[in-house]
JSON list of C-alpha atoms in Angstrom, two decimals:
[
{"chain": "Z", "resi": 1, "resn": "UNK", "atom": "CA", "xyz": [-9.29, 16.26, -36.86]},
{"chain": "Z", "resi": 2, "resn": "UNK", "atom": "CA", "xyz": [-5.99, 14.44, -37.51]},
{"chain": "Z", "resi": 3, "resn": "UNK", "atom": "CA", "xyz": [-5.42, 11.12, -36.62]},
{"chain": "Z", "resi": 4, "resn": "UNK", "atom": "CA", "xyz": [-2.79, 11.91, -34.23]},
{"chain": "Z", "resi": 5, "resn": "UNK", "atom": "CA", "xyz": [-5.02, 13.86, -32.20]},
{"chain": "Z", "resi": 6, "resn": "UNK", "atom": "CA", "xyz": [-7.74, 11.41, -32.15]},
{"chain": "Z", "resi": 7, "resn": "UNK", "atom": "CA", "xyz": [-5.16, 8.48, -31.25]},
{"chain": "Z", "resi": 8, "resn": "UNK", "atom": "CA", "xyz": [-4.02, 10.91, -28.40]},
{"chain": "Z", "resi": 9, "resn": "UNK", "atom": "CA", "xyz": [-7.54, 11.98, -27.55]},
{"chain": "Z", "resi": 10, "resn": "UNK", "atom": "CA", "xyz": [-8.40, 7.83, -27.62]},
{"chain": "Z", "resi": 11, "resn": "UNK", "atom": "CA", "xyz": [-5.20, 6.82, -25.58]},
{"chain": "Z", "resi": 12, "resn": "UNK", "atom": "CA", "xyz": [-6.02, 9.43, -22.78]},
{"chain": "Z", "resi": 13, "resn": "UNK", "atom": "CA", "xyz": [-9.63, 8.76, -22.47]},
{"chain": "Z", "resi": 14, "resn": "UNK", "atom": "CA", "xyz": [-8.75, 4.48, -22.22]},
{"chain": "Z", "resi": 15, "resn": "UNK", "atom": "CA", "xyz": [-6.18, 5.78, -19.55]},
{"chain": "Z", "resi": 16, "resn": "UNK", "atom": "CA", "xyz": [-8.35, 7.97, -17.57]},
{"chain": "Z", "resi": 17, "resn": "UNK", "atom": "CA", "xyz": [-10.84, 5.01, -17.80]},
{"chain": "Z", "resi": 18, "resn": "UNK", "atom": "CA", "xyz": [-8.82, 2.39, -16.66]},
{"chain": "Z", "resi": 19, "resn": "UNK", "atom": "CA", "xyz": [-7.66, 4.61, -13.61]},
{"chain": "Z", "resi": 20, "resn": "UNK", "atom": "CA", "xyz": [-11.29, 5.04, -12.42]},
{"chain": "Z", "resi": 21, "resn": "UNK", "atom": "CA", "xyz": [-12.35, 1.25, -13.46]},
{"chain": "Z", "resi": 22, "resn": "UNK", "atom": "CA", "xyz": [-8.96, 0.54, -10.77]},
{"chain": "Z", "resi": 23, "resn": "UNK", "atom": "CA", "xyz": [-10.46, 3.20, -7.92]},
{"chain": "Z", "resi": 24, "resn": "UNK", "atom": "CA", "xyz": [-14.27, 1.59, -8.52]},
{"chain": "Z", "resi": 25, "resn": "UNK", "atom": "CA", "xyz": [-12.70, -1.71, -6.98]},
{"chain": "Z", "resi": 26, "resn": "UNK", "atom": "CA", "xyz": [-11.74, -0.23, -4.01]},
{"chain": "Z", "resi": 27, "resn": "UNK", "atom": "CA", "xyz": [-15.10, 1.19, -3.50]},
{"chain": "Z", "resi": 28, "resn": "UNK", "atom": "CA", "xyz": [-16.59, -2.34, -4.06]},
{"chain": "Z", "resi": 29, "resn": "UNK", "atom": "CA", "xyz": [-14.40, -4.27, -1.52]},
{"chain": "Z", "resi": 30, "resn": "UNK", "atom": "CA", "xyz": [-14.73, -1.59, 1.07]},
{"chain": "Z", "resi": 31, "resn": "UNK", "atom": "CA", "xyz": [-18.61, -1.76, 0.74]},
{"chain": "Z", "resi": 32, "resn": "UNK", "atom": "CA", "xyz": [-18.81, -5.69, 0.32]},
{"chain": "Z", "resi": 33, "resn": "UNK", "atom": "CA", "xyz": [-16.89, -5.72, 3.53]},
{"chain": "Z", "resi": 34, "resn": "UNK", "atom": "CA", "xyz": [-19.02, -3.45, 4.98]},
{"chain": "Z", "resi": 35, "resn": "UNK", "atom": "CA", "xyz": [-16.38, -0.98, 5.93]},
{"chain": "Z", "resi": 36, "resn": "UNK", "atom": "CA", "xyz": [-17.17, 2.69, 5.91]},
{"chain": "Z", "resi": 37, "resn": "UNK", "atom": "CA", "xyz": [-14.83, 5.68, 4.20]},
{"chain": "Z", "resi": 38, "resn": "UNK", "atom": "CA", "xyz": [-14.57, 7.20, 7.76]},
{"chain": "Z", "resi": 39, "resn": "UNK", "atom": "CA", "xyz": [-13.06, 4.09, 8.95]},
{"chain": "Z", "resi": 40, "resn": "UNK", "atom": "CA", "xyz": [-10.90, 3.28, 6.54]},
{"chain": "Z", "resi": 41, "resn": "UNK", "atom": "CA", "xyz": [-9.48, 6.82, 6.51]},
{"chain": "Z", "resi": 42, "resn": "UNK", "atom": "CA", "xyz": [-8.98, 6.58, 10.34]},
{"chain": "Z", "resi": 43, "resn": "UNK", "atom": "CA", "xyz": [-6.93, 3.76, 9.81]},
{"chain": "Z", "resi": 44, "resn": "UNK", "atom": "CA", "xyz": [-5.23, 4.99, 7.21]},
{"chain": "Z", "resi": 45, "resn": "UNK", "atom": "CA", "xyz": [-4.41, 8.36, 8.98]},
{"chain": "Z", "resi": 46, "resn": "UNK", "atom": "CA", "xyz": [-6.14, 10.00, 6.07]},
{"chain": "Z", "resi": 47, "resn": "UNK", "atom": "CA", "xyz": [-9.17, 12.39, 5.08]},
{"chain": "Z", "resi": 48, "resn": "UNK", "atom": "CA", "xyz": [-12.36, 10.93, 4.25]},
{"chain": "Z", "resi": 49, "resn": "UNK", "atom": "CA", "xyz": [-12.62, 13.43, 1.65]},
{"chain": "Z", "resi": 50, "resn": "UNK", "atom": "CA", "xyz": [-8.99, 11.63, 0.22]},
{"chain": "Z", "resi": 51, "resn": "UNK", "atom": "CA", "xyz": [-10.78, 7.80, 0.25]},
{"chain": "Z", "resi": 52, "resn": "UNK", "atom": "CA", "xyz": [-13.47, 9.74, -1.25]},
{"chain": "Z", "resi": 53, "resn": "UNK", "atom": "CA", "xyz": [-10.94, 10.82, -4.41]},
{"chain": "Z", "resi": 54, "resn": "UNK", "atom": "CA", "xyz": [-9.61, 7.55, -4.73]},
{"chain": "Z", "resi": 55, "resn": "UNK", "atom": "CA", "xyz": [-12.73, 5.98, -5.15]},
{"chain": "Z", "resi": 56, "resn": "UNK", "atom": "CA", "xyz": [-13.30, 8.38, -7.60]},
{"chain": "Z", "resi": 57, "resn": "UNK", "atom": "CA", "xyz": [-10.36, 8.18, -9.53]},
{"chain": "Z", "resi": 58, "resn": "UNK", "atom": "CA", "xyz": [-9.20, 11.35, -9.04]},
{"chain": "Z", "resi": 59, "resn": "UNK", "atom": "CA", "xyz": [-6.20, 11.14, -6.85]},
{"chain": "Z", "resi": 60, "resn": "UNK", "atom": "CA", "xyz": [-4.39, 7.56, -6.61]},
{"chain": "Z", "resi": 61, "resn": "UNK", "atom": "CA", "xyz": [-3.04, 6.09, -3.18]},
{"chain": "Z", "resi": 62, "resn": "UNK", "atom": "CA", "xyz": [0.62, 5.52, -2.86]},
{"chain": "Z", "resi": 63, "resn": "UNK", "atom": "CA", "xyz": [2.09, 2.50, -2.75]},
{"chain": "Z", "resi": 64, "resn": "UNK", "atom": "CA", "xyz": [2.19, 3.04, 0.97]},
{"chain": "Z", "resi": 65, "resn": "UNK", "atom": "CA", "xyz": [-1.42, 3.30, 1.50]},
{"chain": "Z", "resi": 66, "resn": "UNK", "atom": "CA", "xyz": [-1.93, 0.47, -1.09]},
{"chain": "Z", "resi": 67, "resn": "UNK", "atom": "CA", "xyz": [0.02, -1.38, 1.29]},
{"chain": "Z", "resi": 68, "resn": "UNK", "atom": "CA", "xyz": [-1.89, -0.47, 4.13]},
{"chain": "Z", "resi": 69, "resn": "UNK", "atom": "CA", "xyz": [-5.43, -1.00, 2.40]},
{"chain": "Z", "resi": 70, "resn": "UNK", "atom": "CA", "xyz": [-4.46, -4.44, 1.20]},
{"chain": "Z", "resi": 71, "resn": "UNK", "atom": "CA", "xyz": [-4.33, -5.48, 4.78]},
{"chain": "Z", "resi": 72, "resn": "UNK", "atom": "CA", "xyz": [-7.23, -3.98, 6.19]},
{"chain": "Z", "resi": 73, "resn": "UNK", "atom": "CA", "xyz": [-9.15, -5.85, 3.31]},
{"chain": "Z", "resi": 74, "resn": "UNK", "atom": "CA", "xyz": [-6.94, -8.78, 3.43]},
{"chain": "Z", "resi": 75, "resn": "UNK", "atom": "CA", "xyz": [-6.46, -9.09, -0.15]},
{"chain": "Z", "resi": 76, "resn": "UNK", "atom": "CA", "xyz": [-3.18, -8.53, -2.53]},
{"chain": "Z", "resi": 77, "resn": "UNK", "atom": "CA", "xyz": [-2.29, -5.18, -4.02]},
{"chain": "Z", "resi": 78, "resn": "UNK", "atom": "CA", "xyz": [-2.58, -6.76, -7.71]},
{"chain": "Z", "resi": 79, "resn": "UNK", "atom": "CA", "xyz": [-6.26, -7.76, -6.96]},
{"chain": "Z", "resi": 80, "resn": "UNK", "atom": "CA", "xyz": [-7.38, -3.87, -5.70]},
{"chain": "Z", "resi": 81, "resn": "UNK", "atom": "CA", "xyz": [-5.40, -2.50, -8.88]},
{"chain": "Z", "resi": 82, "resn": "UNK", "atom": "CA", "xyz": [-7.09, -4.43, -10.77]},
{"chain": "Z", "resi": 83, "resn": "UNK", "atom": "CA", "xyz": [-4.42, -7.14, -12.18]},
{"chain": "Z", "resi": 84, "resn": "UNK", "atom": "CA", "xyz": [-5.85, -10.46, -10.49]},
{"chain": "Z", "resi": 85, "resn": "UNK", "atom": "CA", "xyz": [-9.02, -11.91, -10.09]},
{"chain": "Z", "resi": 86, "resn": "UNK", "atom": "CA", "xyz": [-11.16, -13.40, -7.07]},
{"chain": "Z", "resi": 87, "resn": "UNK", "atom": "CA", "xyz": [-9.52, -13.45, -3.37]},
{"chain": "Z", "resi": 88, "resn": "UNK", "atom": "CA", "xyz": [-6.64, -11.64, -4.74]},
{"chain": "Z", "resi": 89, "resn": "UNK", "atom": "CA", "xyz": [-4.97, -14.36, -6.87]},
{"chain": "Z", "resi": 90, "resn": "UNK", "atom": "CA", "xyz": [-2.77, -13.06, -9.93]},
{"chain": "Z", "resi": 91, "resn": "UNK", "atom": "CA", "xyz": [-4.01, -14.05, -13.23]},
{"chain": "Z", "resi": 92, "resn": "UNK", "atom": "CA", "xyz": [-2.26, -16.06, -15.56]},
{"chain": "Z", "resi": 93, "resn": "UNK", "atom": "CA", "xyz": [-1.72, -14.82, -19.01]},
{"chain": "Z", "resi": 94, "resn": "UNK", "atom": "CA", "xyz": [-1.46, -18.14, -20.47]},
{"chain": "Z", "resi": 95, "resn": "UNK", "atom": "CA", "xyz": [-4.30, -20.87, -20.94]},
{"chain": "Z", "resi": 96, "resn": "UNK", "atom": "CA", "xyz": [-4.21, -23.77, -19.10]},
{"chain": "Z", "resi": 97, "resn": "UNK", "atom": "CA", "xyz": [-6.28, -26.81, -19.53]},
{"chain": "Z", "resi": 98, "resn": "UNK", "atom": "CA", "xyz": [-9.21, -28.35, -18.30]},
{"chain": "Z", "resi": 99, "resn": "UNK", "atom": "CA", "xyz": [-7.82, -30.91, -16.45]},
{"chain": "Z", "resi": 100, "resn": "UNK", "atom": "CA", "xyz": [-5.55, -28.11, -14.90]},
{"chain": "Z", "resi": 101, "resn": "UNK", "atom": "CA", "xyz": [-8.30, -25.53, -13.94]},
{"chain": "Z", "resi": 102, "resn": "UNK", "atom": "CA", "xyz": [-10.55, -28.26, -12.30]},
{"chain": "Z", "resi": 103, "resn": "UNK", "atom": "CA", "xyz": [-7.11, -28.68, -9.84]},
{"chain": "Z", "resi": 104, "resn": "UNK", "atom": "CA", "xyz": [-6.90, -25.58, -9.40]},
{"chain": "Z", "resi": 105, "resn": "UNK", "atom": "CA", "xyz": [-10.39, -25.00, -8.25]},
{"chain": "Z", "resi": 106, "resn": "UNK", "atom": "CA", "xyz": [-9.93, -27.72, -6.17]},
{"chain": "Z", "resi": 107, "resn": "UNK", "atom": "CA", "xyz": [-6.89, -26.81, -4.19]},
{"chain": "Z", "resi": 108, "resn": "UNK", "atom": "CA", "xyz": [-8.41, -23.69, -3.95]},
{"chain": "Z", "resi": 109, "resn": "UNK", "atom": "CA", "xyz": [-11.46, -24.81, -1.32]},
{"chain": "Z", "resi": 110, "resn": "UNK", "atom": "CA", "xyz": [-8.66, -25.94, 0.94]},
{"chain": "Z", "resi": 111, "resn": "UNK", "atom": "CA", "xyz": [-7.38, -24.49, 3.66]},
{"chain": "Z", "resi": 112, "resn": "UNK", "atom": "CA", "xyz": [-3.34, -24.29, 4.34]},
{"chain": "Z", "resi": 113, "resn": "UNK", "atom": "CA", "xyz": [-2.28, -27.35, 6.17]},
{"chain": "Z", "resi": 114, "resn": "UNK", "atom": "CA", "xyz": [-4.47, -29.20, 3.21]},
{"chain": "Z", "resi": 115, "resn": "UNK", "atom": "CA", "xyz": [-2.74, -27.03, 0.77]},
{"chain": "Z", "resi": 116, "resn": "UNK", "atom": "CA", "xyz": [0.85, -27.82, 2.05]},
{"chain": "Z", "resi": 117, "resn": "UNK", "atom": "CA", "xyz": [0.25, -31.90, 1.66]},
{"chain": "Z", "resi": 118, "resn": "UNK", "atom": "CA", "xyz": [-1.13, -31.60, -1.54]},
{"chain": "Z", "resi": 119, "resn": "UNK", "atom": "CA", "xyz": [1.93, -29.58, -2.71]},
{"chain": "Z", "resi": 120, "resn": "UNK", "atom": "CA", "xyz": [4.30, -32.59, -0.59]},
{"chain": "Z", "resi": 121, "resn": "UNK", "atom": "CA", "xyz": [2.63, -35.23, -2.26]},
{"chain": "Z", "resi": 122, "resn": "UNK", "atom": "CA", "xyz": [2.67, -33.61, -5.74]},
{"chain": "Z", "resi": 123, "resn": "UNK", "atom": "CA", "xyz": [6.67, -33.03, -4.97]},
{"chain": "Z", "resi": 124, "resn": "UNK", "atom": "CA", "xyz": [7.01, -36.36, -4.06]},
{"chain": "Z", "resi": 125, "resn": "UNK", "atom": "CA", "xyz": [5.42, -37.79, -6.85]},
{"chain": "Z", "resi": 126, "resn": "UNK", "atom": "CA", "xyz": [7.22, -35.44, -9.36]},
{"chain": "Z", "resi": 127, "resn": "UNK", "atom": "CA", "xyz": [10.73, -36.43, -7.61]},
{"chain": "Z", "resi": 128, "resn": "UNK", "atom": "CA", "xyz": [9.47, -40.28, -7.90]},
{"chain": "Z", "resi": 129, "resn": "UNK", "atom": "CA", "xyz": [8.94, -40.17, -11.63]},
{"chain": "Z", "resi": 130, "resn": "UNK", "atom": "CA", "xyz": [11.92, -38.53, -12.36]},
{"chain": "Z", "resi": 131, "resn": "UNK", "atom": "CA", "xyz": [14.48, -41.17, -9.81]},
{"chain": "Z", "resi": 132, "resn": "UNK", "atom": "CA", "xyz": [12.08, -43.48, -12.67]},
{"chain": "Z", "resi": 133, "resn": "UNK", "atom": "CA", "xyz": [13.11, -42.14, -15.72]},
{"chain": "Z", "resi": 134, "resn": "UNK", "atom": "CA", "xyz": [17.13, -41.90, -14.64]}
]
């Protein structure tokens, strides 16, 4: 065999993986949540024999139905194709410290209105040491 066909054989097989690794998540929310194929395709207007595919990897959901099945499991489109981690939250590409993960994991058990002081005070304090340094 040549090497071009093996690098073409190797890129389509990683491909065809990926795309069922991406379909296998939707499967695992809708079970985690306890939400059945039958509902999720009457919601969705669809066959259950189409959430069936998905799941599968063998047909994809538009970006429509993405849409739509983000909701219904009340996470972000990035975290059911597969490009975010936990709760739906993107993930970085760079590495941030220690120091900066251990905030992060802390702002993260709040809820909202806890969220939207700590970002005030953090703007205030930002604005304060910069009036400083002028």
């Amino acid at each position: 065999m040549s090497i071009l066909f093996i690098n073409i054989l190797l890129n389509y097989l990683y491909n065809q993986i990926k795309k069922v690794l991406k379909m296998l998540k939707l499967k695992t929310i809708r079970q985690e949540q306890k939400i059945t194929q039958k509902e999720i395709a009457n919601n969705l207007n669809k066959s259950i024999t189409t959430i069936c595919d998905w799941e599968r990897g063998r047909t994809e959901p538009s970006i429509e139905d993405l849409t739509k099945l983000s909701k219904i499991f009340n996470v972000s489109i990035d975290y059911l194709v597969n490009n975010s981690n936990e709760e739906g939250l993107i993930i970085m590409q760079n590495e941030l410290s220690e120091d900066e993960n251990y905030l992060i994991d802390l702002v993260r058990q709040l809820d909202m209105k806890d969220k939207s002081t700590i970002y005030e005070l953090t703007e205030l304090m930002v604005q304060a040491k910069k009036n400083k340094t002028k």
